[in-house]
Short mmCIF file of C-alpha atoms in Angstrom, two decimals:
data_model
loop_
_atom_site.label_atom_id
_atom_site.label_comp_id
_atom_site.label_asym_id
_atom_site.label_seq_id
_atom_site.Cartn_x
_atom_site.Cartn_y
_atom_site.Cartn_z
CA UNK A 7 0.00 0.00 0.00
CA UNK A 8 1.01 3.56 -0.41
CA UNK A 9 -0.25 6.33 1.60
CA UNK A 10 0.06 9.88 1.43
CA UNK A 11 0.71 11.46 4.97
CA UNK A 12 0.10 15.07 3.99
CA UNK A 13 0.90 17.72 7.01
CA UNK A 14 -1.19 21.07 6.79
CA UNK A 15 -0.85 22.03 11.07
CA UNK A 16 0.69 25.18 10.76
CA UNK A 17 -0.34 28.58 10.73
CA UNK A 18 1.91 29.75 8.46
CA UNK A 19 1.92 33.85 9.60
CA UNK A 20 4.80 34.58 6.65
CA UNK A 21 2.15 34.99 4.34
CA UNK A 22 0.67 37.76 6.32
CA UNK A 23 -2.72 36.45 6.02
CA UNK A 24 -4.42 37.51 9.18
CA UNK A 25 -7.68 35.65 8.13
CA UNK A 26 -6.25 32.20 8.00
CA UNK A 27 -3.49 29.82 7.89
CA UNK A 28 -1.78 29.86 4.93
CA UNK A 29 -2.43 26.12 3.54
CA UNK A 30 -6.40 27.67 3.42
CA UNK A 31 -5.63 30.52 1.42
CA UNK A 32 -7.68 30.17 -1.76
CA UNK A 33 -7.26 30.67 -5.33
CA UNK A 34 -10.08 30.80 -7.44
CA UNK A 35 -12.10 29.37 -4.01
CA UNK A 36 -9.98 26.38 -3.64
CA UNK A 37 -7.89 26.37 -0.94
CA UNK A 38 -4.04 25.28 -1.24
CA UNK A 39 -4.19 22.44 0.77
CA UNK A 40 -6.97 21.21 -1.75
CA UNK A 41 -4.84 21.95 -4.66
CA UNK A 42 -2.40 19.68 -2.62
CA UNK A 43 -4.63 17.14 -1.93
CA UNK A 44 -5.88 16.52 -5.13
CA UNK A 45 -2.03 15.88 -6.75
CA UNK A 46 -2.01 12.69 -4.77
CA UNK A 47 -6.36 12.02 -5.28
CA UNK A 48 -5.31 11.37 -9.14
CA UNK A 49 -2.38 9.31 -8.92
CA UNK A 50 -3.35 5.33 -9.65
CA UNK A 51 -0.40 4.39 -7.42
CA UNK A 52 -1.96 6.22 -4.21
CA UNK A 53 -3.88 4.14 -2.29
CA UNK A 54 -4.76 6.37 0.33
CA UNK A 55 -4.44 9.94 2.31
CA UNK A 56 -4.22 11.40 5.41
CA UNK A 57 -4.21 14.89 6.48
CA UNK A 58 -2.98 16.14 9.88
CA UNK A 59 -5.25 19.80 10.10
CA UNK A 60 -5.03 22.42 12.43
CA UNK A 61 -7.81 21.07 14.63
CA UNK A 62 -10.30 24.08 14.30
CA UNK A 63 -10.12 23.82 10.80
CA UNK A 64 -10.98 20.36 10.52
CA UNK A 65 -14.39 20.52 9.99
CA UNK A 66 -14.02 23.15 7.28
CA UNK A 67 -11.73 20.63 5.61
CA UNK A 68 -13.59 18.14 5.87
CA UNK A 69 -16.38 20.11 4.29
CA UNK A 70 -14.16 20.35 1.36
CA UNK A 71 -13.17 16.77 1.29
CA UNK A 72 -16.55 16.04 0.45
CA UNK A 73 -17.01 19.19 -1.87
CA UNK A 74 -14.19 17.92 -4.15
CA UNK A 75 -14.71 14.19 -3.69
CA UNK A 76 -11.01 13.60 -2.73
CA UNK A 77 -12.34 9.61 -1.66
CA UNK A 78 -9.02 9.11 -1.15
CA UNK A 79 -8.51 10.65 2.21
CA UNK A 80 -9.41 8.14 4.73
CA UNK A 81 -9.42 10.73 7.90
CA UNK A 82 -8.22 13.85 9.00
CA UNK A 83 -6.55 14.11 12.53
CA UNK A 84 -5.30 17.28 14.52
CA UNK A 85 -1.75 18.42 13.84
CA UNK A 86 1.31 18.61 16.46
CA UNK A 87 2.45 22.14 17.66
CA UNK A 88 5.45 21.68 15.07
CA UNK A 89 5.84 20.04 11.70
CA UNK A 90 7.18 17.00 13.07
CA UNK A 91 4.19 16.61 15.84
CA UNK A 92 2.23 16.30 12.73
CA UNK A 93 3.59 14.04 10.82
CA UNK A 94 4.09 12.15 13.81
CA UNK A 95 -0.07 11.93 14.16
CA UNK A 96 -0.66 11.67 10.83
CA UNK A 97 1.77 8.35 10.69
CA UNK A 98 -0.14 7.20 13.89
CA UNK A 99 -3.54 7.18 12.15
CA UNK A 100 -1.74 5.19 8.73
CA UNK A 101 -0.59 2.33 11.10
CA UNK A 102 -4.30 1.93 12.38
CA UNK A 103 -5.41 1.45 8.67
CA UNK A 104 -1.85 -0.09 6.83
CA UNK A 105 0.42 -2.98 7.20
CA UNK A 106 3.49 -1.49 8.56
CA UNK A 107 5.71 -2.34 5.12
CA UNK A 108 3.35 0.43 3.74
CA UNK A 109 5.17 2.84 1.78
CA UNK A 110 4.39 6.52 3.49
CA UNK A 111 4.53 9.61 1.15
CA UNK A 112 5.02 12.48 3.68
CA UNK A 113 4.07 15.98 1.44
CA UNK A 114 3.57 19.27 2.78
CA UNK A 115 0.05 20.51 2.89
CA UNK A 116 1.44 24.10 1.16
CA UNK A 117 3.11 21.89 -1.52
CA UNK A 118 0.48 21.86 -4.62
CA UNK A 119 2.83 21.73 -7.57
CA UNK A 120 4.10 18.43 -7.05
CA UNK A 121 4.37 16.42 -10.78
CA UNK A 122 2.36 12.93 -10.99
CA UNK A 123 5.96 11.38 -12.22
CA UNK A 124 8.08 12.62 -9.56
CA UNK A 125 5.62 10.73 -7.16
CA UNK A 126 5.27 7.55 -8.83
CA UNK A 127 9.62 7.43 -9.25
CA UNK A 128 9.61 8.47 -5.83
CA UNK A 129 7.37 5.43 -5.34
CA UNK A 130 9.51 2.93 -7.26
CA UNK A 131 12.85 3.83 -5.61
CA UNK A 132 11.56 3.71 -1.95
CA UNK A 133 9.94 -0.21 -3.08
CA UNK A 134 13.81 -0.99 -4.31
CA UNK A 135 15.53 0.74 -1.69
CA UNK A 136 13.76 1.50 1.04
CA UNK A 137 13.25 5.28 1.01
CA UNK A 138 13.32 8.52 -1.82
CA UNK A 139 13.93 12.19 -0.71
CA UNK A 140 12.63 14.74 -3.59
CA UNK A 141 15.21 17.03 -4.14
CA UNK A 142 16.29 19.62 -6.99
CA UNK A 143 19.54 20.52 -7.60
CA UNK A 144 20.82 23.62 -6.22
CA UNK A 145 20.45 26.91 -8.32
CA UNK A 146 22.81 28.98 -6.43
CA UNK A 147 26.14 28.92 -4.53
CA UNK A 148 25.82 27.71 -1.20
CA UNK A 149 27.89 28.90 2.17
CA UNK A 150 28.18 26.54 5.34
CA UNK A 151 28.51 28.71 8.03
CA UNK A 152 31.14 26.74 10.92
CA UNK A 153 30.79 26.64 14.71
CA UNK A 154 34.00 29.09 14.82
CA UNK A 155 31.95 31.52 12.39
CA UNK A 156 33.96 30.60 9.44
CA UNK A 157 32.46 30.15 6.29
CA UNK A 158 33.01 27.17 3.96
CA UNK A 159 31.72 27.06 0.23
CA UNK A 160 30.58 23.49 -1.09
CA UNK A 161 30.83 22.75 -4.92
CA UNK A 162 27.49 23.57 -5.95
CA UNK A 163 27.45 20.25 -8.02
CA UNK A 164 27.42 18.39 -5.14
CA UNK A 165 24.85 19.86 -3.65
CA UNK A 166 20.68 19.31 -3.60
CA UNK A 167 17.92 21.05 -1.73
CA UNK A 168 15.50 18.66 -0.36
CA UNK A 169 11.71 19.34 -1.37
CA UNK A 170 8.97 16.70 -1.51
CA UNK A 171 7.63 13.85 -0.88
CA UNK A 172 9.82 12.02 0.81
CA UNK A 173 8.73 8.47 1.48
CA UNK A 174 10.04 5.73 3.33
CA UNK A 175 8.42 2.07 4.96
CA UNK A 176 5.75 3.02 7.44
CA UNK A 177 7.82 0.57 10.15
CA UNK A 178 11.18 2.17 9.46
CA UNK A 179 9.70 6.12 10.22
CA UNK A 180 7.69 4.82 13.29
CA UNK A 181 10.49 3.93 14.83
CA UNK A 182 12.55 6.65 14.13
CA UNK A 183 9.72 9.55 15.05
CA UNK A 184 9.35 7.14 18.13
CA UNK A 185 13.17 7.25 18.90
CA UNK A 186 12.95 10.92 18.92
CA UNK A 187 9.84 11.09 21.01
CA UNK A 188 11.79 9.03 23.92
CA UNK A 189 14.80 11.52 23.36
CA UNK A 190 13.31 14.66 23.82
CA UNK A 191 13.78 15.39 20.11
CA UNK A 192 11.05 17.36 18.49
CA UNK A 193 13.08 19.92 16.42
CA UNK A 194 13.91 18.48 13.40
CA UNK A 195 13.20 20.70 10.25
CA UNK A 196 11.99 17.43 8.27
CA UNK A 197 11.56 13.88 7.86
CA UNK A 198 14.88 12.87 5.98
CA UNK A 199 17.00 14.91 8.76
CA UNK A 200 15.30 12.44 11.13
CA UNK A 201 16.17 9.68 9.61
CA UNK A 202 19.90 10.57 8.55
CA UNK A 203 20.13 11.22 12.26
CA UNK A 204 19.46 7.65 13.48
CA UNK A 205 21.58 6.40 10.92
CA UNK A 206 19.08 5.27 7.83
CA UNK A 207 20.74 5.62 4.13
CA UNK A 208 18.87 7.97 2.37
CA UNK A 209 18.32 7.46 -1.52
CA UNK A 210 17.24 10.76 -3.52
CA UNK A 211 15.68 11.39 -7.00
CA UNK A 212 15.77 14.69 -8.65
CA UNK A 213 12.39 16.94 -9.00
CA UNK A 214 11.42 19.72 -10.63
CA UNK A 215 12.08 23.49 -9.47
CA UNK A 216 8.41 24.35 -9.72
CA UNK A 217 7.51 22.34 -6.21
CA UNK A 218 7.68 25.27 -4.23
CA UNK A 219 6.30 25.44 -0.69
CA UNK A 220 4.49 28.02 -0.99
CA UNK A 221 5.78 30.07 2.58
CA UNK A 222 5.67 34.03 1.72
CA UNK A 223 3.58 36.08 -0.63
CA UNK A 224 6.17 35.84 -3.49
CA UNK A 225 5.79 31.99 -3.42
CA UNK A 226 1.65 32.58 -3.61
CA UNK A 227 2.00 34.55 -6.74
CA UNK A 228 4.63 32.09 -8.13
CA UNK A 229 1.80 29.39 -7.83
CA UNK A 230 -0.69 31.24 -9.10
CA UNK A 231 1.37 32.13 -12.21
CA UNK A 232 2.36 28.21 -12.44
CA UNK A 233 -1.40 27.12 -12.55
CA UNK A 234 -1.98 29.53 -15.47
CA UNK A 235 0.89 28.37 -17.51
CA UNK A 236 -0.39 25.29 -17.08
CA UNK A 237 -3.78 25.65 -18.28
CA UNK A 238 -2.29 27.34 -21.36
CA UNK A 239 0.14 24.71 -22.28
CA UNK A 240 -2.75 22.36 -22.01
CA UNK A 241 -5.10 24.07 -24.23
CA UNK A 242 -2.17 24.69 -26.77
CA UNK A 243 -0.72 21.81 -26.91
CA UNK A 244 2.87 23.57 -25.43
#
């Protein structure tokens, strides 16, 4: 089975939207986190969703669950104070539906752009290897800043920025988010750093640039401009 654990808890106050969180900002009355949901809702090779909310907003998502007829999500469950809280529940609810050699597709909820193929190779290298980390390659030079406040300058070539999904076996992340839990650890800025941190090989694929998270006002405009090109080259034929 493969699931998509899609994480939409945060409030998100960079986009200065003062009337709500940012993955329920709307364009053209659909909210982002639809837009997001629906990416995975039309892939053959997704079996099922869940979404971990900001809990007063479930019932308004749920509303739109139905609206859209995304029959793919199987429940929606309150997210964590922090990313990794809600991934955390969202996993939790997956292992009460799914055999735990599941394959889990963990997406942010402000993540709409994602391509169908990046998903289903993301799919196929996790089933051979055991987990894929969406990445791009890095557009611009890149400084490391050191402990001593020196800086160090990678070869960009060698360097990828991590997007999404990133999946890996339902057992494998369990234990890892439940590693962390005993530890005290609930800072880490995403999945993959987890699991690099108790020791898993990670195996990456290369996505495209346009799966932005969409995080500031700049990034809602970008979207908006990459759902019109879209259309066009559709109706074209570009």
């Amino acid at each position: 089975m493969n699931i998509a654990v899609i994480f939409a808890g945060g409030r998100g106050d960079r986009l200065h939207s003062h009337s709500r969180p940012k993955q329920f900002f709307e364009f053209r009355g659909k909210p982002i986190v639809v837009y997001t949901i629906e990416v995975f809702q039309h892939i053959q090779e997704v079996d099922a969703i869940v979404v971990a909310c900001l809990e007063d907003w479930i019932p308004y998502l749920r509303r739109q669950v139905e609206k859209y007829d995304l029959n793919k999500v199987i429940d929606i469950v309150p997210g964590g104070r922090k990313g990794q809280g809600s991934i955390y529940n969202g996993l939790v609810c997956a292992k009460q539906h799914f055999p735990e050699n599941s394959l889990v597709l963990i997406h942010d909820g402000v993540r709409p752009l994602a391509m169908e193929k990046t998903i289903i190779e993301c799919i196929e290298v996790a089933k051979e290897k055991g987990n894929s980390i969406v990445c791009v390659p890095a557009m611009e030079t890149i400084v490391m800043k050191k402990a001593d406040g020196s800086l160090e300058v990678p070869d960009r070539d060698s360097v990828l920025m991590v997007r999404a999904p990133q999946c890996f076996v339902l057992k494998d992340v369990m234990e890892a988010h439940q590693k962390a839990l005993a530890e005290g650890k609930h800072d880490f800025v995403d999945t993959c750093s987890m699991m690099n941190h108790y020791g898993y090989e990670l195996h990456t694929i290369i996505g495209t640039a346009e799966n932005i998270k969409i995080t500031t006002p700049a990034d809602y405009f970008m979207f908006k401009a990459i759902i019109e090109a879209r259309e066009e080259s559709a109706v074209f034929g570009f």
